[in-house]
JSON list of C-alpha atoms in Angstrom, two decimals:
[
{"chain": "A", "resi": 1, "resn": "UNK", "atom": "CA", "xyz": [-40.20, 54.52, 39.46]},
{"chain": "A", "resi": 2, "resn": "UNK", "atom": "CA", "xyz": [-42.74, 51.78, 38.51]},
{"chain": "A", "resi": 3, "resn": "UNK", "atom": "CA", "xyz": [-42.78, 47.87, 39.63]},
{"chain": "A", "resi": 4, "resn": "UNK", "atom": "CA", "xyz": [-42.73, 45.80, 36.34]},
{"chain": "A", "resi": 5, "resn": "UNK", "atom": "CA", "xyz": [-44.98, 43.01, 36.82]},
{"chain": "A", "resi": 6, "resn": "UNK", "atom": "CA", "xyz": [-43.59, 39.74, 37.58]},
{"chain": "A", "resi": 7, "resn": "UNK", "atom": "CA", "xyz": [-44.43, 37.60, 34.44]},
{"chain": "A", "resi": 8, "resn": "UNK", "atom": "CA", "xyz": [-42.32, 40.25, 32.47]},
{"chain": "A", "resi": 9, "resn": "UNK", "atom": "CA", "xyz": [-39.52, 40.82, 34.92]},
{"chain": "A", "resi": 10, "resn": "UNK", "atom": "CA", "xyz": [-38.97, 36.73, 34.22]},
{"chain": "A", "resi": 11, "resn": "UNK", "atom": "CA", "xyz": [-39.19, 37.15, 30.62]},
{"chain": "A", "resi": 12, "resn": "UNK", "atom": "CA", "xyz": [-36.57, 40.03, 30.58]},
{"chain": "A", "resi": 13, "resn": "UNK", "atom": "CA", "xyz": [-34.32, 38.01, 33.31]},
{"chain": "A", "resi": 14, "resn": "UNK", "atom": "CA", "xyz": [-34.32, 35.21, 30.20]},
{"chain": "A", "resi": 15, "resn": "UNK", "atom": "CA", "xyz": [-34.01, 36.67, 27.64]},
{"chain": "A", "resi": 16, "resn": "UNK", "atom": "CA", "xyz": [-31.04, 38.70, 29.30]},
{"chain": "A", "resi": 17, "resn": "UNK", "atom": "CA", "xyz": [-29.42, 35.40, 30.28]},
{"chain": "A", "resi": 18, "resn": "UNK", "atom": "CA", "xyz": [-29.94, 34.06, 27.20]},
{"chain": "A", "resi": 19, "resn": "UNK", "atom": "CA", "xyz": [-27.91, 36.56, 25.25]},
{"chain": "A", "resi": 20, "resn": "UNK", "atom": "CA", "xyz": [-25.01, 36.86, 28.10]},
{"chain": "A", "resi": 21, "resn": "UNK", "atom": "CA", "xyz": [-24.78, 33.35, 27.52]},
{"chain": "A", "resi": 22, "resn": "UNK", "atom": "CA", "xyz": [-24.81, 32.81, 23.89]},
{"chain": "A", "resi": 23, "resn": "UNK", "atom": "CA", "xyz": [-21.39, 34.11, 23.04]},
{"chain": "A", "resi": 24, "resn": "UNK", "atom": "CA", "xyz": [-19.44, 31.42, 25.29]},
{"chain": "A", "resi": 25, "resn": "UNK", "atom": "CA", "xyz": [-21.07, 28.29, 23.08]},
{"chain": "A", "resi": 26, "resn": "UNK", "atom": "CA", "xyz": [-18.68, 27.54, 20.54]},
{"chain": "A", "resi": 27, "resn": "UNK", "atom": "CA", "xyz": [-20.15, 26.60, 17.21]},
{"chain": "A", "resi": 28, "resn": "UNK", "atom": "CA", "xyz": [-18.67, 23.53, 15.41]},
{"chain": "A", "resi": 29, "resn": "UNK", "atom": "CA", "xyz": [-15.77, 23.85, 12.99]},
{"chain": "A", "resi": 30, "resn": "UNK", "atom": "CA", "xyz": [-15.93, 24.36, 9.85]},
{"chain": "A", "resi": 31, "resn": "UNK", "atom": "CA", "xyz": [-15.01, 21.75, 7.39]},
{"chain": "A", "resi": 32, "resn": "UNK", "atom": "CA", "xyz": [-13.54, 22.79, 4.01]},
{"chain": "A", "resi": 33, "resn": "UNK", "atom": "CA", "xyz": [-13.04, 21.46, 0.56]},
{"chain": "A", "resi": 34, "resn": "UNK", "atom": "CA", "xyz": [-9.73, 21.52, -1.36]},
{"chain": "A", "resi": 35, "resn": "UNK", "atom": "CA", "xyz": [-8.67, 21.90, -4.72]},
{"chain": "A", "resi": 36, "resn": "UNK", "atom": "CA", "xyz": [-12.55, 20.88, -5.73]},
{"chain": "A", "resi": 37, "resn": "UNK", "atom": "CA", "xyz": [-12.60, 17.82, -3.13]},
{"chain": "A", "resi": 38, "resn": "UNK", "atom": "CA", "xyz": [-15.60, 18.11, -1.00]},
{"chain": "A", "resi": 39, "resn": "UNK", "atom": "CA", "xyz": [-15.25, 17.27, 2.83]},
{"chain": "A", "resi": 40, "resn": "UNK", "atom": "CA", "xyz": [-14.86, 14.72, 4.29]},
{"chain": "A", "resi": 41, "resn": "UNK", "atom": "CA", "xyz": [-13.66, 12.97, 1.16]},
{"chain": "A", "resi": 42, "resn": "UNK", "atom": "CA", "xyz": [-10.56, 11.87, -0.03]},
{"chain": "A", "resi": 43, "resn": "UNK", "atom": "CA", "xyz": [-10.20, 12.58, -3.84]},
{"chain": "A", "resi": 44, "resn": "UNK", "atom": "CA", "xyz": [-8.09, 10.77, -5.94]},
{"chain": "A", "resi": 45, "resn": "UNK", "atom": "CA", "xyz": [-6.53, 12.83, -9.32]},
{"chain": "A", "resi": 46, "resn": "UNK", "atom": "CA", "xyz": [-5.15, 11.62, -12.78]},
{"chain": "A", "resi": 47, "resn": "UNK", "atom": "CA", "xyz": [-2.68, 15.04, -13.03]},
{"chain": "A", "resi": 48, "resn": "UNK", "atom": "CA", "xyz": [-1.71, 17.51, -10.59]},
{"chain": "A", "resi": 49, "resn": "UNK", "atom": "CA", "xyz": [-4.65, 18.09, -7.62]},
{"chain": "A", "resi": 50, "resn": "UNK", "atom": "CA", "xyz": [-3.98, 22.18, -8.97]},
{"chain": "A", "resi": 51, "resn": "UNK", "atom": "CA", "xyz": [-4.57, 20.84, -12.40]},
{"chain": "A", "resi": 52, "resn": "UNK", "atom": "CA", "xyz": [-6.08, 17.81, -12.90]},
{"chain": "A", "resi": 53, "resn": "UNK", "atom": "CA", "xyz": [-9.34, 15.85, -12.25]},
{"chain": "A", "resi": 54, "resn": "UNK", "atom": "CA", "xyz": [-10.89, 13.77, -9.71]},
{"chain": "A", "resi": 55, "resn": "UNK", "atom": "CA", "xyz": [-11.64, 10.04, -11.16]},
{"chain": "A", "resi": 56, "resn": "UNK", "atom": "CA", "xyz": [-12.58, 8.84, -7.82]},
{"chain": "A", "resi": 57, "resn": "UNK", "atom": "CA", "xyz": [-13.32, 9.53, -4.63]},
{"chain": "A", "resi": 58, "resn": "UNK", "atom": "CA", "xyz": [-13.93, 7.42, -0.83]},
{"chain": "A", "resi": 59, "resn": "UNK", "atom": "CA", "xyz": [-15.29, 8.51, 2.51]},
{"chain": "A", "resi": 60, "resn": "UNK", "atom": "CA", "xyz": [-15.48, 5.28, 4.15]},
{"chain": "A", "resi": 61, "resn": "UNK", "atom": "CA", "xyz": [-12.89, 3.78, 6.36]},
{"chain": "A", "resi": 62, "resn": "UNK", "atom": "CA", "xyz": [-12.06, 0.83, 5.01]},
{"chain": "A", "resi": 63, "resn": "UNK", "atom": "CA", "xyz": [-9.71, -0.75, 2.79]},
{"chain": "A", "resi": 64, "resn": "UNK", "atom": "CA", "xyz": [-11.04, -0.81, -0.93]},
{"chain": "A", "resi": 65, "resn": "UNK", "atom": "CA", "xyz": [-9.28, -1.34, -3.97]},
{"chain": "A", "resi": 66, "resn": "UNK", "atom": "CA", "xyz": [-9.20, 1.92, -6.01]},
{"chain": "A", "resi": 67, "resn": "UNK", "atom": "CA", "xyz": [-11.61, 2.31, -8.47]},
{"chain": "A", "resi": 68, "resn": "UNK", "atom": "CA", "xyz": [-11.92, 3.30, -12.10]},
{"chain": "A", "resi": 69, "resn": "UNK", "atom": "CA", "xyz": [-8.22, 2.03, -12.25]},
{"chain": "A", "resi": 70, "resn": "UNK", "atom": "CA", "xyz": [-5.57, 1.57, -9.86]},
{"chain": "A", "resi": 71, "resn": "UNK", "atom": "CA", "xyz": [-2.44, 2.63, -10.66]},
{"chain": "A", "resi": 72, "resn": "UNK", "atom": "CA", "xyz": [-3.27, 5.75, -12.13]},
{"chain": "A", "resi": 73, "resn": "UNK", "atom": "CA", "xyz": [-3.22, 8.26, -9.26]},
{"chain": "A", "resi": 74, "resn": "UNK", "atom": "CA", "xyz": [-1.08, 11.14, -9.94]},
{"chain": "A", "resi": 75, "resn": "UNK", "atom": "CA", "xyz": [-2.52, 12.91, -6.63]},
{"chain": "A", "resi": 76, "resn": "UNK", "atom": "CA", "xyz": [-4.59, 12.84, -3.44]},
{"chain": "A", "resi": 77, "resn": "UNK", "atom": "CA", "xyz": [-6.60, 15.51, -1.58]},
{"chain": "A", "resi": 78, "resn": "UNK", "atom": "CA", "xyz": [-7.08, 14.24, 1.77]},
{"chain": "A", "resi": 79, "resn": "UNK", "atom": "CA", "xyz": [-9.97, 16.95, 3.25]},
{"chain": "A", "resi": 80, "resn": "UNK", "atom": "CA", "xyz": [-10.60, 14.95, 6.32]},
{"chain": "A", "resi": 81, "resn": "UNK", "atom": "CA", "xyz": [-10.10, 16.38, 9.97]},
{"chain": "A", "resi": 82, "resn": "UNK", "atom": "CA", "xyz": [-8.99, 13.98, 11.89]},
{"chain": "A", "resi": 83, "resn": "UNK", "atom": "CA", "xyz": [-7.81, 10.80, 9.64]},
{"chain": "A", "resi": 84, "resn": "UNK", "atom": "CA", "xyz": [-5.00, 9.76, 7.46]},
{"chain": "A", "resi": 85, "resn": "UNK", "atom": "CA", "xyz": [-4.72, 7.83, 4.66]},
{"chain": "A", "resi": 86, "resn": "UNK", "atom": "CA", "xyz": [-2.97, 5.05, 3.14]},
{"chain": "A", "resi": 87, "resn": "UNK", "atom": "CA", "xyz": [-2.58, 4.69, -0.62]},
{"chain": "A", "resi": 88, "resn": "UNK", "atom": "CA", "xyz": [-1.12, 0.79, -0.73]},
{"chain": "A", "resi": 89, "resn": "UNK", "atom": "CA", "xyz": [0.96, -0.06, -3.74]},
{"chain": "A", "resi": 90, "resn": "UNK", "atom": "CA", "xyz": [0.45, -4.30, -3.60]},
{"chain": "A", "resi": 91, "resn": "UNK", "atom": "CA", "xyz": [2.86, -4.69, -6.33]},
{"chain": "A", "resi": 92, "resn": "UNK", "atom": "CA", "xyz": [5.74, -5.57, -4.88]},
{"chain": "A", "resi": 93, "resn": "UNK", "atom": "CA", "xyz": [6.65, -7.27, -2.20]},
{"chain": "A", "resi": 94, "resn": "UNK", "atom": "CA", "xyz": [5.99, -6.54, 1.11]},
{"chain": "A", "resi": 95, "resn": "UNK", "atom": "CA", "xyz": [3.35, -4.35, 0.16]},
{"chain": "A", "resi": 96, "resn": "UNK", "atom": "CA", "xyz": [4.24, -0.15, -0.22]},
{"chain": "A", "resi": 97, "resn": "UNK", "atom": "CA", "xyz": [1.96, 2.37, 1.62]},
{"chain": "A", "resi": 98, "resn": "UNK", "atom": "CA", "xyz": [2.30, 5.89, 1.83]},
{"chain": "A", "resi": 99, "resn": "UNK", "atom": "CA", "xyz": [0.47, 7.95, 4.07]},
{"chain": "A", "resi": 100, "resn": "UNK", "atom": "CA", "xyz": [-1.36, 11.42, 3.74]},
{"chain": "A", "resi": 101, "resn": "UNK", "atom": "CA", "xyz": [-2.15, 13.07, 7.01]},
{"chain": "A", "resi": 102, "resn": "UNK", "atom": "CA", "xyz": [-5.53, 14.88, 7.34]},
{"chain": "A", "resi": 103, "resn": "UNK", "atom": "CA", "xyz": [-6.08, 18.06, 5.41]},
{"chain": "A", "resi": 104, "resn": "UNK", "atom": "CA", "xyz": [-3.14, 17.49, 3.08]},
{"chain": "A", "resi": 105, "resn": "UNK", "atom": "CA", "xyz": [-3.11, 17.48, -0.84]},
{"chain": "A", "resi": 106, "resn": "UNK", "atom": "CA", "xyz": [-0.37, 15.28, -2.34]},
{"chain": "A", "resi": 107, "resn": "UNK", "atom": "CA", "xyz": [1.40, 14.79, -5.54]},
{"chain": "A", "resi": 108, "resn": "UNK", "atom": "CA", "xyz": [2.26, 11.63, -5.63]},
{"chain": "A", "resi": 109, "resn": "UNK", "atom": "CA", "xyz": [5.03, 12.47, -8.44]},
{"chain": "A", "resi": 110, "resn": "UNK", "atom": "CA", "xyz": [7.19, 14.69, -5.72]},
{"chain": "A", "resi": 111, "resn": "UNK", "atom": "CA", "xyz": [8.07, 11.20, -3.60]},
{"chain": "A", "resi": 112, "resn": "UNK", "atom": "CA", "xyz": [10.04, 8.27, -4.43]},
{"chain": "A", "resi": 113, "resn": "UNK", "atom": "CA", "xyz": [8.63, 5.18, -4.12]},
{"chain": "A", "resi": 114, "resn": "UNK", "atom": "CA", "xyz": [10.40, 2.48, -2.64]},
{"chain": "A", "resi": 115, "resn": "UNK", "atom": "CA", "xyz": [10.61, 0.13, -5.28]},
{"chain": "A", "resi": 116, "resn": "UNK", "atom": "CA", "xyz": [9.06, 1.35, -8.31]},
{"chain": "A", "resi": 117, "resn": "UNK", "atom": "CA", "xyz": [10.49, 0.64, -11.36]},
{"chain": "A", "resi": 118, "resn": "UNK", "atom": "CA", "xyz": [8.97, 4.77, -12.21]},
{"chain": "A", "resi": 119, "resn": "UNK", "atom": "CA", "xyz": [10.67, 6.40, -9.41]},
{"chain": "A", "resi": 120, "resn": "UNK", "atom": "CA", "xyz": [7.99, 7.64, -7.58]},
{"chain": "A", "resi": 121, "resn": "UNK", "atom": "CA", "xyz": [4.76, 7.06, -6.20]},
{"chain": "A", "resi": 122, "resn": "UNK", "atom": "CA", "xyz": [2.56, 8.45, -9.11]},
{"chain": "A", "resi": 123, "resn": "UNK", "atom": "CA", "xyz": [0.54, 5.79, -10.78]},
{"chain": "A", "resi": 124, "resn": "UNK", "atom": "CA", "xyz": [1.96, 2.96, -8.49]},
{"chain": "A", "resi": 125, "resn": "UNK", "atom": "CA", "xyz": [-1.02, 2.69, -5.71]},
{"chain": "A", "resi": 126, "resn": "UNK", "atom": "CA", "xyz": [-4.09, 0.33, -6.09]},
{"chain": "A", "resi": 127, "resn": "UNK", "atom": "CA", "xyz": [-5.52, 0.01, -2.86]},
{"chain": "A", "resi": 128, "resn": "UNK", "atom": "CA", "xyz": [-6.78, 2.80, -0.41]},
{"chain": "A", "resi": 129, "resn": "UNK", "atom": "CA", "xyz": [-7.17, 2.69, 3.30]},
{"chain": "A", "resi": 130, "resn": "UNK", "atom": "CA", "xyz": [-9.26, 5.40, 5.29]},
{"chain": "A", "resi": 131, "resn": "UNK", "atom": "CA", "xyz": [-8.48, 5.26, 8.68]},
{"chain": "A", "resi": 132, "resn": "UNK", "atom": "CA", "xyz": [-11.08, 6.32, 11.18]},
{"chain": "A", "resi": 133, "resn": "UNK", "atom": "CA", "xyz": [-11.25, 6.24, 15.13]},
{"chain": "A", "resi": 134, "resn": "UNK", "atom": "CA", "xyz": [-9.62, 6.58, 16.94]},
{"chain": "A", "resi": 135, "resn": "UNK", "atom": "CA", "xyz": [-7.04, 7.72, 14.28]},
{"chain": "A", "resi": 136, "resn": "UNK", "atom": "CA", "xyz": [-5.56, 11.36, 14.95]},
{"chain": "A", "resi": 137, "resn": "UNK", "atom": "CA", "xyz": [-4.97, 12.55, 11.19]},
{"chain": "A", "resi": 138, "resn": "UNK", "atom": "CA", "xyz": [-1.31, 12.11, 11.64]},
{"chain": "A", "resi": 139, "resn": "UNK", "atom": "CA", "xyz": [1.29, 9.50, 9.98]},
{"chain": "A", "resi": 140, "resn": "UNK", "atom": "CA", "xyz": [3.20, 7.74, 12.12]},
{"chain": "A", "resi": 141, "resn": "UNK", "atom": "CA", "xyz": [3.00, 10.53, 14.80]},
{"chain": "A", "resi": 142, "resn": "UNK", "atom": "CA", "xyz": [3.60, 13.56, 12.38]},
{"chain": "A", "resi": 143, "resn": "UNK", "atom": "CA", "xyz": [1.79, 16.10, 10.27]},
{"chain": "A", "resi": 144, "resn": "UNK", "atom": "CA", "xyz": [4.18, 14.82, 7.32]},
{"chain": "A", "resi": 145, "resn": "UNK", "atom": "CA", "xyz": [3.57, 12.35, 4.29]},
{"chain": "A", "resi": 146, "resn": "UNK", "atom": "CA", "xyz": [5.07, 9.30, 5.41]},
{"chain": "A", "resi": 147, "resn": "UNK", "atom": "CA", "xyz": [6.20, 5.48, 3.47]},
{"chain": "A", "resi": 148, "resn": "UNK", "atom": "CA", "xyz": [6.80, 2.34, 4.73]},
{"chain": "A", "resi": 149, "resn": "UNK", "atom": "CA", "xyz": [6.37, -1.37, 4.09]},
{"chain": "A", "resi": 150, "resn": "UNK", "atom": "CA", "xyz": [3.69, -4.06, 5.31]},
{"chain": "A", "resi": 151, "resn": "UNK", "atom": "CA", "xyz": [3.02, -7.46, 4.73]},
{"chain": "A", "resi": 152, "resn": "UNK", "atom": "CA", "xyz": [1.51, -9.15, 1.30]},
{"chain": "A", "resi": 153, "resn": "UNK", "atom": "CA", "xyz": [-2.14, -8.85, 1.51]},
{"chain": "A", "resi": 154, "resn": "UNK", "atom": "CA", "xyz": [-2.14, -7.15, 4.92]},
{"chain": "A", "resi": 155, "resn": "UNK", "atom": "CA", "xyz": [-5.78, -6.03, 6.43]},
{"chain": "A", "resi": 156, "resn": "UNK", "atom": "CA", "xyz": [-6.98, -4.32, 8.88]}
]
């Protein structure tokens, strides 16, 4: 049997480690678009998000009004991992939210709105609220679109 030298004994020891250890790094998750919203946005529809179009998207957490006109949202895709989202309505008063957990596409036309004279929440909200760390994607503890109320002109 022949002695392998030493500088290639090392090199095989490496290179041996290396690929023992490779399998146990995880790589990082994938994120995923919906329903033509790219991650990690949160698209905005007039229609249906199956059959409609995007007018308007936001990535940043913050609280913006909604652009290229408010009160015409029939739908949200939130594609975000680990935030929710708050579509405001400021119309009446207190102020109406509902909130999309991450990952969730909405019609807004399948829930009632509090106190719209249209029934439901489609083409009510004018005001959009990202929210980042250390937010966990869920709406008032669940993975379920949620309502409630909160004061006129409330801000983070």
């Amino acid at each position: 049997m022949r002695k392998l030298p030493g500088a290639l004994t090392s090199t095989l020891l490496t290179v041996g480690l290396a690929a023992t250890l490779t399998p146990l790094t995880a790589s990082p998750a994938a994120a995923v678009s919906m329903h033509g919203c790219s991650y990690p946005r949160v698209c905005l529809y007039d229609g249906s998000y199956q059959n409609g179009t995007i007018f308007s998207w936001y990535q940043d957490t913050s609280y913006q009004a909604i652009i290229g006109g408010g009160n015409r949202v029939d739908a949200v895709v939130n594609t975000r991992n680990d935030d929710s989202v708050w579509l405001i309505d400021q119309g009446p008063s207190p102020d109406a939210y509902i909130c999309i957990p991450a990952n969730t596409a909405v019609n807004l036309g399948s829930y009632d709105h509090p106190v719209s004279a249209r029934g439901t929440w489609a083409n009510d909200a004018d005001a959009i609220k990202i929210w980042g760390d250390p937010d966990n994607g869920l709406c008032s503890g669940t993975n379920r679109v949620q309502q409630g109320r909160i004061a006129d002109g409330w801000r983070p």
